[in-house]
Amino acid sequence: MKRLRMLVAMQEQLRQHLEQIVSLTDEEFALVLAQFTSRQFRKHQFLIREGERVRELYFVVTGLLKLVHTDTAGRAHVVSFALEDWWEGDFAAYLAQTPATLSLQCLEDTAVWCLPLEGYEYLCRHLPPMARFFLVKFARGGVAAQQRILSLLSLPARERYELLLRQYPTLPQRVSKTLLAAYLGVSRETLSRLAEPGPK
């Protein structure tokens, strides 16, 4: 019974998320749901590992994920964090069905909806509202990625930190300073200074 209640709540959350952009009839939403599977992961588990085939895209219901790229020197760079109501994955590898260049790992126990490429393609072909939904989502994601690159290139560390606090006010309570520093492109010591309260 508890599992059923959780599944119903997850379905309702997904529908509310989709209907922020498009309207779906009950029949259309049933078709959408048929393409997804729900899964739960424990803290530290990987959803995607670099070098492996990317089979699914993920919608976060509860929990927190980090998307990471490891360079040739072995340094890990945090590309993004995915909180509730976020879509995450290695999009390039997912769409091209090539080996992942990013890894996706749980920072908390996490529940997700998983969408395989076949399901994504089916929805885009057969449900025009979902084709529009994904077009809008991918466009917004591209804009956000460009803004993040520009902030790393042009903003001083303090402004990057303040921007992060405005965009994700709960993140510093959920993520270690080490990971936040990797996301902002600063040292942990610099982040500690940035996080100190200023003069009253």
mmCIF file of C-alpha atoms in Angstrom:
data_model
loop_
_atom_site.group_PDB
_atom_site.id
_atom_site.type_symbol
_atom_site.label_atom_id
_atom_site.label_comp_id
_atom_site.label_asym_id
_atom_site.label_seq_id
_atom_site.Cartn_x
_atom_site.Cartn_y
_atom_site.Cartn_z
ATOM 1 C CA MET A 1 0.000 0.000 0.000
ATOM 2 C CA LYS A 2 2.799 2.414 0.876
ATOM 3 C CA ARG A 3 4.525 1.629 -2.418
ATOM 4 C CA LEU A 4 1.272 2.276 -4.304
ATOM 5 C CA ARG A 5 0.742 5.622 -2.575
ATOM 6 C CA MET A 6 4.308 6.622 -3.414
ATOM 7 C CA LEU A 7 3.847 5.656 -7.063
ATOM 8 C CA VAL A 8 0.613 7.656 -7.325
ATOM 9 C CA ALA A 9 2.353 10.678 -5.776
ATOM 10 C CA MET A 10 5.240 10.312 -8.236
ATOM 11 C CA GLN A 11 2.800 10.144 -11.144
ATOM 12 C CA GLU A 12 1.020 13.279 -9.956
ATOM 13 C CA GLN A 13 4.308 15.140 -9.565
ATOM 14 C CA LEU A 14 5.357 14.210 -13.107
ATOM 15 C CA ARG A 15 2.005 15.304 -14.518
ATOM 16 C CA GLN A 16 2.107 18.642 -12.683
ATOM 17 C CA HIS A 17 5.631 19.198 -13.986
ATOM 18 C CA LEU A 18 4.658 18.457 -17.596
ATOM 19 C CA GLU A 19 1.543 20.604 -17.387
ATOM 20 C CA GLN A 20 3.554 23.654 -16.435
ATOM 21 C CA ILE A 21 4.333 23.739 -20.172
ATOM 22 C CA VAL A 22 1.691 21.651 -21.992
ATOM 23 C CA SER A 23 -1.822 20.326 -21.353
ATOM 24 C CA LEU A 24 -2.437 16.582 -21.428
ATOM 25 C CA THR A 25 -5.653 14.589 -21.399
ATOM 26 C CA ASP A 26 -5.870 11.561 -19.107
ATOM 27 C CA GLU A 27 -5.420 9.319 -22.135
ATOM 28 C CA GLU A 28 -2.337 11.235 -23.268
ATOM 29 C CA PHE A 29 -0.816 11.128 -19.805
ATOM 30 C CA ALA A 30 -1.404 7.367 -19.685
ATOM 31 C CA LEU A 31 0.618 7.094 -22.918
ATOM 32 C CA VAL A 32 3.348 9.227 -21.350
ATOM 33 C CA LEU A 33 3.490 7.089 -18.216
ATOM 34 C CA ALA A 34 3.750 3.923 -20.293
ATOM 35 C CA GLN A 35 7.142 5.125 -21.582
ATOM 36 C CA PHE A 36 8.613 5.732 -18.119
ATOM 37 C CA THR A 37 9.751 3.483 -15.321
ATOM 38 C CA SER A 38 10.186 4.582 -11.712
ATOM 39 C CA ARG A 39 13.358 3.700 -9.832
ATOM 40 C CA GLN A 40 14.932 4.471 -6.493
ATOM 41 C CA PHE A 41 18.648 4.837 -5.828
ATOM 42 C CA ARG A 42 20.626 5.057 -2.611
ATOM 43 C CA LYS A 43 23.071 7.786 -1.723
ATOM 44 C CA HIS A 44 26.411 7.327 -3.590
ATOM 45 C CA GLN A 45 24.872 5.067 -6.278
ATOM 46 C CA PHE A 46 25.633 5.878 -9.918
ATOM 47 C CA LEU A 47 22.913 6.280 -12.510
ATOM 48 C CA ILE A 48 25.494 6.891 -15.253
ATOM 49 C CA ARG A 49 29.201 6.036 -15.329
ATOM 50 C CA GLU A 50 31.679 7.601 -17.737
ATOM 51 C CA GLY A 51 32.460 5.267 -20.620
ATOM 52 C CA GLU A 52 29.221 3.308 -20.366
ATOM 53 C CA ARG A 53 26.251 3.482 -22.731
ATOM 54 C CA VAL A 54 23.583 5.953 -21.630
ATOM 55 C CA ARG A 55 20.234 4.210 -21.809
ATOM 56 C CA GLU A 56 17.957 6.648 -19.984
ATOM 57 C CA LEU A 57 17.168 10.252 -19.160
ATOM 58 C CA TYR A 58 16.084 11.024 -15.597
ATOM 59 C CA PHE A 59 13.431 13.215 -14.006
ATOM 60 C CA VAL A 60 14.169 13.766 -10.314
ATOM 61 C CA VAL A 61 11.154 13.266 -8.048
ATOM 62 C CA THR A 62 12.993 13.426 -4.724
ATOM 63 C CA GLY A 63 16.672 13.597 -3.868
ATOM 64 C CA LEU A 64 19.767 15.201 -5.317
ATOM 65 C CA LEU A 65 22.224 14.223 -8.067
ATOM 66 C CA LYS A 66 25.569 15.524 -9.285
ATOM 67 C CA LEU A 67 26.748 15.433 -12.893
ATOM 68 C CA VAL A 68 30.539 15.195 -13.098
ATOM 69 C CA HIS A 69 33.235 15.166 -15.779
ATOM 70 C CA THR A 70 36.655 13.761 -14.929
ATOM 71 C CA ASP A 71 39.497 15.230 -16.998
ATOM 72 C CA THR A 72 42.614 13.421 -18.228
ATOM 73 C CA ALA A 73 44.504 14.491 -15.100
ATOM 74 C CA GLY A 74 41.890 12.804 -12.930
ATOM 75 C CA ARG A 75 40.319 16.039 -11.672
ATOM 76 C CA ALA A 76 36.549 15.890 -11.162
ATOM 77 C CA HIS A 77 34.559 18.889 -12.397
ATOM 78 C CA VAL A 78 30.972 19.287 -11.205
ATOM 79 C CA VAL A 79 28.920 20.224 -14.258
ATOM 80 C CA SER A 80 25.591 20.538 -12.475
ATOM 81 C CA PHE A 81 23.412 19.520 -9.568
ATOM 82 C CA ALA A 82 19.928 18.137 -10.180
ATOM 83 C CA LEU A 83 17.299 18.753 -7.538
ATOM 84 C CA GLU A 84 13.618 17.861 -7.403
ATOM 85 C CA ASP A 85 11.701 18.555 -10.643
ATOM 86 C CA TRP A 86 14.918 18.582 -12.708
ATOM 87 C CA TRP A 87 15.792 16.528 -15.774
ATOM 88 C CA GLU A 88 19.349 15.233 -15.853
ATOM 89 C CA GLY A 89 21.609 12.960 -17.826
ATOM 90 C CA ASP A 90 24.442 12.930 -20.330
ATOM 91 C CA PHE A 91 22.229 14.373 -23.062
ATOM 92 C CA ALA A 92 24.756 14.090 -25.889
ATOM 93 C CA ALA A 93 25.491 10.440 -25.156
ATOM 94 C CA TYR A 94 21.788 9.701 -24.648
ATOM 95 C CA LEU A 95 20.682 11.172 -27.962
ATOM 96 C CA ALA A 96 23.617 9.789 -29.979
ATOM 97 C CA GLN A 97 23.807 6.492 -28.066
ATOM 98 C CA THR A 98 27.547 6.926 -27.554
ATOM 99 C CA PRO A 99 29.599 6.192 -24.399
ATOM 100 C CA ALA A 100 29.046 8.646 -21.562
ATOM 101 C CA THR A 101 31.588 11.419 -21.017
ATOM 102 C CA LEU A 102 29.896 12.336 -17.728
ATOM 103 C CA SER A 103 28.900 10.450 -14.613
ATOM 104 C CA LEU A 104 25.681 10.931 -12.647
ATOM 105 C CA GLN A 105 25.696 10.055 -8.959
ATOM 106 C CA CYS A 106 23.279 10.350 -6.043
ATOM 107 C CA LEU A 107 24.180 12.762 -3.259
ATOM 108 C CA GLU A 108 21.056 11.689 -1.367
ATOM 109 C CA ASP A 109 18.622 8.787 -1.586
ATOM 110 C CA THR A 110 16.833 9.605 -4.820
ATOM 111 C CA ALA A 111 13.639 8.635 -6.661
ATOM 112 C CA VAL A 112 13.473 9.222 -10.409
ATOM 113 C CA TRP A 113 11.387 8.608 -13.476
ATOM 114 C CA CYS A 114 13.522 6.983 -16.193
ATOM 115 C CA LEU A 115 12.871 7.599 -19.892
ATOM 116 C CA PRO A 116 14.669 5.367 -22.434
ATOM 117 C CA LEU A 117 15.517 6.825 -25.826
ATOM 118 C CA GLU A 118 12.864 4.679 -27.511
ATOM 119 C CA GLY A 119 10.249 6.175 -25.186
ATOM 120 C CA TYR A 120 11.471 9.706 -25.833
ATOM 121 C CA GLU A 121 11.304 9.161 -29.592
ATOM 122 C CA TYR A 122 7.856 7.568 -29.319
ATOM 123 C CA LEU A 123 6.479 10.533 -27.369
ATOM 124 C CA CYS A 124 7.971 13.045 -29.796
ATOM 125 C CA ARG A 125 6.465 11.195 -32.791
ATOM 126 C CA HIS A 126 3.031 10.377 -31.416
ATOM 127 C CA LEU A 127 2.214 13.109 -28.888
ATOM 128 C CA PRO A 128 2.706 16.668 -30.221
ATOM 129 C CA PRO A 129 2.330 18.204 -26.734
ATOM 130 C CA MET A 130 5.291 16.138 -25.519
ATOM 131 C CA ALA A 131 7.372 17.077 -28.567
ATOM 132 C CA ARG A 132 6.736 20.704 -27.603
ATOM 133 C CA PHE A 133 7.520 19.993 -23.936
ATOM 134 C CA PHE A 134 10.927 18.525 -24.756
ATOM 135 C CA LEU A 135 11.690 21.307 -27.237
ATOM 136 C CA VAL A 136 11.014 23.912 -24.542
ATOM 137 C CA LYS A 137 12.952 21.983 -21.883
ATOM 138 C CA PHE A 138 16.011 21.448 -24.076
ATOM 139 C CA ALA A 139 15.973 25.091 -25.172
ATOM 140 C CA ARG A 140 15.836 26.287 -21.576
ATOM 141 C CA GLY A 141 18.594 23.858 -20.655
ATOM 142 C CA GLY A 142 20.782 25.195 -23.455
ATOM 143 C CA VAL A 143 20.240 28.774 -22.303
ATOM 144 C CA ALA A 144 21.058 27.827 -18.709
ATOM 145 C CA ALA A 145 24.241 26.049 -19.824
ATOM 146 C CA GLN A 146 25.380 29.113 -21.783
ATOM 147 C CA GLN A 147 24.689 31.359 -18.804
ATOM 148 C CA ARG A 148 26.709 29.065 -16.549
ATOM 149 C CA ILE A 149 29.661 29.113 -18.980
ATOM 150 C CA LEU A 150 29.506 32.899 -19.198
ATOM 151 C CA SER A 151 29.428 33.247 -15.422
ATOM 152 C CA LEU A 152 32.521 31.035 -15.102
ATOM 153 C CA LEU A 153 34.305 33.068 -17.769
ATOM 154 C CA SER A 154 33.348 36.567 -16.699
ATOM 155 C CA LEU A 155 32.098 36.827 -13.122
ATOM 156 C CA PRO A 156 34.349 37.081 -10.053
ATOM 157 C CA ALA A 157 34.063 34.279 -7.506
ATOM 158 C CA ARG A 158 31.854 36.230 -5.096
ATOM 159 C CA GLU A 159 29.308 37.029 -7.803
ATOM 160 C CA ARG A 160 29.259 33.390 -8.934
ATOM 161 C CA TYR A 161 28.610 32.348 -5.331
ATOM 162 C CA GLU A 162 25.816 34.913 -4.894
ATOM 163 C CA LEU A 163 24.251 33.808 -8.177
ATOM 164 C CA LEU A 164 24.265 30.198 -6.963
ATOM 165 C CA LEU A 165 22.534 31.248 -3.725
ATOM 166 C CA ARG A 166 19.835 33.085 -5.681
ATOM 167 C CA GLN A 167 19.249 30.206 -8.069
ATOM 168 C CA TYR A 168 19.526 27.337 -5.560
ATOM 169 C CA PRO A 169 19.001 28.720 -2.042
ATOM 170 C CA THR A 170 18.806 25.286 -0.367
ATOM 171 C CA LEU A 171 21.861 23.795 -2.087
ATOM 172 C CA PRO A 172 24.541 24.874 0.450
ATOM 173 C CA GLN A 173 22.633 22.981 3.156
ATOM 174 C CA ARG A 174 22.534 19.812 1.050
ATOM 175 C CA VAL A 175 25.984 19.751 -0.583
ATOM 176 C CA SER A 176 29.499 19.735 0.866
ATOM 177 C CA LYS A 177 31.747 22.781 0.503
ATOM 178 C CA THR A 178 34.147 20.660 -1.540
ATOM 179 C CA LEU A 179 31.468 19.934 -4.157
ATOM 180 C CA LEU A 180 30.201 23.508 -4.170
ATOM 181 C CA ALA A 181 33.761 24.726 -4.731
ATOM 182 C CA ALA A 182 34.185 22.294 -7.640
ATOM 183 C CA TYR A 183 30.947 23.578 -9.161
ATOM 184 C CA LEU A 184 31.983 27.239 -8.786
ATOM 185 C CA GLY A 185 35.539 26.650 -10.011
ATOM 186 C CA VAL A 186 37.199 27.873 -6.798
ATOM 187 C CA SER A 187 39.218 26.282 -4.004
ATOM 188 C CA ARG A 188 37.491 25.083 -0.854
ATOM 189 C CA GLU A 189 39.342 27.781 1.114
ATOM 190 C CA THR A 190 38.038 30.478 -1.227
ATOM 191 C CA LEU A 191 34.509 29.145 -0.861
ATOM 192 C CA SER A 192 34.818 29.232 2.930
ATOM 193 C CA ARG A 193 35.765 32.908 2.722
ATOM 194 C CA LEU A 194 32.884 33.626 0.356
ATOM 195 C CA ALA A 195 30.442 31.892 2.702
ATOM 196 C CA GLU A 196 31.488 33.993 5.714
ATOM 197 C CA PRO A 197 28.849 36.556 6.673
ATOM 198 C CA GLY A 198 29.759 40.079 5.682
ATOM 199 C CA PRO A 199 29.812 43.059 8.051
ATOM 200 C CA LYS A 200 26.440 44.208 9.359
#
